[in-house]
Coordinates of N, CA and C in Angstrom, one line a residue:
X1 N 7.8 -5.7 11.7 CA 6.5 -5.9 11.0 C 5.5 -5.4 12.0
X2 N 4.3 -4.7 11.2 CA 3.3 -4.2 12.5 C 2.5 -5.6 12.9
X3 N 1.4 -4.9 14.3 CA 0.5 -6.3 14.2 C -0.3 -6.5 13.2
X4 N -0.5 -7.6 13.7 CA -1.5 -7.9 12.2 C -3.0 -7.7 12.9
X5 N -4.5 -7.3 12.1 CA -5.9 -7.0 12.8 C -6.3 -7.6 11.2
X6 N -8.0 -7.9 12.0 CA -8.9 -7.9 10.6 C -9.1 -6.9 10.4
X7 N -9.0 -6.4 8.9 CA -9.8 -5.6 8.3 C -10.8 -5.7 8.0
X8 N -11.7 -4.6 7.5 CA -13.0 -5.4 6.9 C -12.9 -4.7 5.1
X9 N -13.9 -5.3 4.4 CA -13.8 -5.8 3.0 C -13.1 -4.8 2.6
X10 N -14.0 -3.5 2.7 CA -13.3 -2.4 2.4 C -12.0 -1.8 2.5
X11 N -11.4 -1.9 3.5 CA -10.0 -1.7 4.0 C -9.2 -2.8 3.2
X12 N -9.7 -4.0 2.7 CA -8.8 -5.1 2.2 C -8.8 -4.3 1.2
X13 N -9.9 -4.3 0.2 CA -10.0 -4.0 -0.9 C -9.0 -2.7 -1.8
X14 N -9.0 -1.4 -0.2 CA -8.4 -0.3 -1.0 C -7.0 -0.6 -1.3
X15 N -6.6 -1.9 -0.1 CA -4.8 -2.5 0.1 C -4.5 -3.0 -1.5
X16 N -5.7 -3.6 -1.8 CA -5.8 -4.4 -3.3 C -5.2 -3.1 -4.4
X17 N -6.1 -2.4 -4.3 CA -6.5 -1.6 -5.6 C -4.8 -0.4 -5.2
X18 N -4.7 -0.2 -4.1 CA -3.2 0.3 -4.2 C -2.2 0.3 -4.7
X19 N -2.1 -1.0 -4.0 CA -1.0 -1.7 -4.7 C -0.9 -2.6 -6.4
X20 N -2.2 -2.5 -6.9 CA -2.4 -3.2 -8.0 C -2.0 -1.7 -8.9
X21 N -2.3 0.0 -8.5 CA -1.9 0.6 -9.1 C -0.4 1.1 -9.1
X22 N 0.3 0.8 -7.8 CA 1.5 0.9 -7.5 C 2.7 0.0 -8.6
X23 N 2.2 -1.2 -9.2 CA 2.8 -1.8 -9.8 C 2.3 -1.8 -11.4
X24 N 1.3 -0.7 -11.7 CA 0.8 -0.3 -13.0 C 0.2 -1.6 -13.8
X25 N -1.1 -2.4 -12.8 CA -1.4 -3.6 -13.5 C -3.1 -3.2 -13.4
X26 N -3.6 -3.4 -14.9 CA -5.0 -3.1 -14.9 C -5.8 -3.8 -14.3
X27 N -6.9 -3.7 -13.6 CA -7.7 -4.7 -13.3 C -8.4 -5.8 -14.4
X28 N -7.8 -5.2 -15.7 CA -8.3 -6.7 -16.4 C -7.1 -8.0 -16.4
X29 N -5.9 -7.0 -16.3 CA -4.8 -7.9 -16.0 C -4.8 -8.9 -14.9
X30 N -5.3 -8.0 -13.8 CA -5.6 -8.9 -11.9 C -6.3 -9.9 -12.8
X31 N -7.9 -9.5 -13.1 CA -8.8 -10.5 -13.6 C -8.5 -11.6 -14.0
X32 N -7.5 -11.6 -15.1 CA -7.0 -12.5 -16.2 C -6.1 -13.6 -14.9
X33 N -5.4 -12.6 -14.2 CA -4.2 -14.1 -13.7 C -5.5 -14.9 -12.5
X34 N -6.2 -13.9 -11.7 CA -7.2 -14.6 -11.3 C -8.7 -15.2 -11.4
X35 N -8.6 -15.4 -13.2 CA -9.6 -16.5 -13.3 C -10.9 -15.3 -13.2
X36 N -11.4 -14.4 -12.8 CA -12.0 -13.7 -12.8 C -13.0 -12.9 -13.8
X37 N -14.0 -11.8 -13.8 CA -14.2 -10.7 -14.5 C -13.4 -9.7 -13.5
X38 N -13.3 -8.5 -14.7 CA -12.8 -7.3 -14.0 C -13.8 -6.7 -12.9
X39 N -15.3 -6.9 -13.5 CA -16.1 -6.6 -12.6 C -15.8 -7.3 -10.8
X40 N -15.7 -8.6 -10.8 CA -15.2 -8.8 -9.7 C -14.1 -8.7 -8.8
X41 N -13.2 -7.8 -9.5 CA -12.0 -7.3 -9.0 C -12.8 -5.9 -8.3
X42 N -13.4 -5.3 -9.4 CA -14.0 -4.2 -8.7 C -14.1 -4.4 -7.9
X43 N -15.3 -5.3 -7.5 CA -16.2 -5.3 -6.1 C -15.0 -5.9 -4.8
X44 N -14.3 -6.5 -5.1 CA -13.3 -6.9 -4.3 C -12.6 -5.8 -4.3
X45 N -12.1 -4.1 -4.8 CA -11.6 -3.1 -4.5 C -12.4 -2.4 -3.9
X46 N -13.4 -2.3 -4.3 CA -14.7 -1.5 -3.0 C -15.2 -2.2 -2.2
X47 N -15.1 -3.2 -1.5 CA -15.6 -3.8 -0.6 C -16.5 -4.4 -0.2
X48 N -17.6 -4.6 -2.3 CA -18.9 -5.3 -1.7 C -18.2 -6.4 -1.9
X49 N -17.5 -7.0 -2.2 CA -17.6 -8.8 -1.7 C -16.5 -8.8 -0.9
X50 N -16.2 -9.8 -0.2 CA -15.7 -10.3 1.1 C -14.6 -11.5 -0.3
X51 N -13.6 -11.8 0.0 CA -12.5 -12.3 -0.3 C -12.1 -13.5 0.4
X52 N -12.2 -14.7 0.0 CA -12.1 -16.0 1.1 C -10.2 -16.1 0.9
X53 N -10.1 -17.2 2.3 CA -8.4 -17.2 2.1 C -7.7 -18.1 0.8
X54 N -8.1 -18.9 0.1 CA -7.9 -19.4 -0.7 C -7.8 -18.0 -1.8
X55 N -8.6 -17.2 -2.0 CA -8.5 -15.7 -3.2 C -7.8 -15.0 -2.6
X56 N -7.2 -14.5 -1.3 CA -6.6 -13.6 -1.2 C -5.2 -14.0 -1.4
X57 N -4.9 -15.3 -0.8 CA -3.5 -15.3 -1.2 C -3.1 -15.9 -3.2
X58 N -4.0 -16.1 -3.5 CA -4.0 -15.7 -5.1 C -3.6 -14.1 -5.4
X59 N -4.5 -13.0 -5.0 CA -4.3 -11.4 -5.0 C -2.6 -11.6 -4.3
X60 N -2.3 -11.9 -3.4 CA -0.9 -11.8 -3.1 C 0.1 -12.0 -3.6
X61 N 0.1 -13.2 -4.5 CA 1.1 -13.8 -5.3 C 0.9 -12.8 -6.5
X62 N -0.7 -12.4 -7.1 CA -0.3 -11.7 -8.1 C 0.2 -10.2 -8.2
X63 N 0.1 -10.0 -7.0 CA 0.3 -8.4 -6.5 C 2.1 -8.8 -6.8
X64 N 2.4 -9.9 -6.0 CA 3.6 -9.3 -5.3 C 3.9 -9.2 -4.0
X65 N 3.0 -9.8 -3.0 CA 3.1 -8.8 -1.5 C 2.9 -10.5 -0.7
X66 N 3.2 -10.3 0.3 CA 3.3 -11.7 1.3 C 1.5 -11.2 2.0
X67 N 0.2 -12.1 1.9 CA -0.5 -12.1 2.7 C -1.2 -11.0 3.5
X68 N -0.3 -11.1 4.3 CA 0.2 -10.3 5.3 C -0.6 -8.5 5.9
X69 N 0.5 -8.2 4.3 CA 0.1 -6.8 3.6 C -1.5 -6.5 3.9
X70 N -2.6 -7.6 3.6 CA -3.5 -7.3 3.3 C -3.9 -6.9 4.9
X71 N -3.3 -7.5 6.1 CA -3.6 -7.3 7.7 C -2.7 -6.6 8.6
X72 N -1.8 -5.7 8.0 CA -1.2 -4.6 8.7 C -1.5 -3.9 9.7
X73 N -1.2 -3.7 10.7 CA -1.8 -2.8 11.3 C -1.1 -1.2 10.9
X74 N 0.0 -1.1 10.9 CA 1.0 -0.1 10.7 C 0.7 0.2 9.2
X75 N 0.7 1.4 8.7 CA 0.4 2.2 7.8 C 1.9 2.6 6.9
X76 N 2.9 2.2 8.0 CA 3.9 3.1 8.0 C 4.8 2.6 7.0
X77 N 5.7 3.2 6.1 CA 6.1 2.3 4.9 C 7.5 1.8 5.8
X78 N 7.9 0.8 4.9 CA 9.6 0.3 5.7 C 10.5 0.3 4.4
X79 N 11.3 1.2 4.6 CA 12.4 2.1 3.4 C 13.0 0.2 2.6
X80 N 13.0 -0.1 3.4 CA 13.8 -1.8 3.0 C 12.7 -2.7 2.4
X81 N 12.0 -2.5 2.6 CA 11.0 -3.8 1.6 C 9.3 -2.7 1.5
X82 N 9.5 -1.8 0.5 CA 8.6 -1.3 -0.5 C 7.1 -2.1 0.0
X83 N 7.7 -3.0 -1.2 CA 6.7 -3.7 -1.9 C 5.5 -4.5 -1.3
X84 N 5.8 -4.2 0.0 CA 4.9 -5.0 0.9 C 4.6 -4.4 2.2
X85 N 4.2 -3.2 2.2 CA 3.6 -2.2 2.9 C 3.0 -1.7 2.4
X86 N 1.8 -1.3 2.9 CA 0.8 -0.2 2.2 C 1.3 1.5 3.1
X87 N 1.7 2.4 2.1 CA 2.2 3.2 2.3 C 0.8 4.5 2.7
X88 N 0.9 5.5 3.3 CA -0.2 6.5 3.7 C -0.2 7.7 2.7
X89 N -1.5 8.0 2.4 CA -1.1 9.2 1.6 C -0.6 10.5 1.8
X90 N -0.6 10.7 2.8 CA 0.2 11.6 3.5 C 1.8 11.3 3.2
X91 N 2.2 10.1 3.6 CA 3.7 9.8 3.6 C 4.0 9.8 1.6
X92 N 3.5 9.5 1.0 CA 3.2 9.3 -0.4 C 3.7 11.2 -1.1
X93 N 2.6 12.2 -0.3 CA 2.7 13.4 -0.7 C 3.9 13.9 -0.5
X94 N 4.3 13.6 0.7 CA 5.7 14.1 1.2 C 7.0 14.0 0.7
X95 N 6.5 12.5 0.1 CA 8.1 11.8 -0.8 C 7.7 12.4 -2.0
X96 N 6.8 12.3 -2.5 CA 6.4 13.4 -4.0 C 7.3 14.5 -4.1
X97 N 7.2 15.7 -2.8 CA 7.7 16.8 -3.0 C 9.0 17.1 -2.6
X98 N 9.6 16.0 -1.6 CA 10.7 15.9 -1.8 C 11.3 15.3 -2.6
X99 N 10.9 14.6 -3.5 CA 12.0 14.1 -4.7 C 12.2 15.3 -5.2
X100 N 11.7 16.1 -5.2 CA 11.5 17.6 -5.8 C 12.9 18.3 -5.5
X101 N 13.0 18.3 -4.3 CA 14.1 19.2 -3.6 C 15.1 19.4 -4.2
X102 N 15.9 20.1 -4.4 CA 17.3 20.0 -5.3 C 18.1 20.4 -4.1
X103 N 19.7 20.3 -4.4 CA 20.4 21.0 -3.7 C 20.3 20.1 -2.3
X104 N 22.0 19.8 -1.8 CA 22.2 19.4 -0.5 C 21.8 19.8 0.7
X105 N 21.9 21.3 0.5 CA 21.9 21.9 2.2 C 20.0 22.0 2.4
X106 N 19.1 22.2 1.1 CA 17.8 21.9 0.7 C 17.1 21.0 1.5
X107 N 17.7 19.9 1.2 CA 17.4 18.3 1.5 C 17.3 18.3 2.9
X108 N 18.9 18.5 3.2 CA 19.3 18.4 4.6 C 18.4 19.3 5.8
X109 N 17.7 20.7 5.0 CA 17.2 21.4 6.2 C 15.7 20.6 6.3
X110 N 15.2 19.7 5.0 CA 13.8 19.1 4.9 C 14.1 18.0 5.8
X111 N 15.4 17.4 6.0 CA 15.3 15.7 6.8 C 15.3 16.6 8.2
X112 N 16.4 17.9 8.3 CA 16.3 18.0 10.1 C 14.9 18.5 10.1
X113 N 14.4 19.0 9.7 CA 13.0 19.5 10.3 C 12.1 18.9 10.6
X114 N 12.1 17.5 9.7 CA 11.3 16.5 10.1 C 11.5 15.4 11.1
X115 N 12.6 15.7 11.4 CA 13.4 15.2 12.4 C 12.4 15.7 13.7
X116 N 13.1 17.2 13.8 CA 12.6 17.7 14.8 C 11.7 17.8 15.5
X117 N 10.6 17.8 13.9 CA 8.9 17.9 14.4 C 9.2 16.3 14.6
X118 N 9.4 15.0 14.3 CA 9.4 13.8 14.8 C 9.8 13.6 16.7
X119 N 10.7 14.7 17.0 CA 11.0 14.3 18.0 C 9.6 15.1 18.9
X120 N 9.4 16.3 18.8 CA 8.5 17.0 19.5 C 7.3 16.5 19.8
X121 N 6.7 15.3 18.5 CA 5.5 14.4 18.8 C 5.8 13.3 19.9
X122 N 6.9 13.3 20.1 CA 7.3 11.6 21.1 C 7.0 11.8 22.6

């Protein structure tokens, strides 16, 4: 697990609105389980209001996600538990176009090369 930092509204918010689209649930749906307007989901996805701890771990339970999610420091997805990482878009585009890939030796020249450029950054 990464460390955990405060975010501020905004950074919580985009965690919200990601993952609320990751699981194909409208903001009138959020609204509804929490008691809300959609309007205030908005503002809780853009970051003009601030989200107390009692409402975030409500957004958690209805997301799906442990807390947590919302104070990641690490970006980075973990192949084993999805659902409770906020993934980068970068890492997002990449798995896009490799679902794409056909063919074994394909695949395999896309994992070594990422491999390699992985090692050359270390």
């Amino acid at each position: 697990m990464g460390t955990l930092k405060i975010h501020n509204n905004k950074e919580i918010g985009e965690r919200i609105k990601f993952r609320r689209q990751d699981i194909q649930m409208s903001q009138e749906k959020l609204a509804e389980i929490l008691e809300v307007s959609y309007q205030q989901v908005q503002r809780y996805e853009s970051g003009k209001n601030a989200i107390n701890v009692e409402r975030i771990q409500q957004v958690a339970n209805a997301l799906g996600v442990r807390v947590s999610y919302f104070f990641e420091e690490s970006s980075e997805p973990i192949a084993a538990d999805p659902s409770g990482y906020f993934i980068s878009s970068d890492v997002k585009v990449l798995l896009r176009h490799f679902s794409k890939v056909t063919g074994k030796a394909a695949r395999e020249f896309v994992i070594t090369a990422a491999r390699l450029a992985a090692k050359k950054n270390e």
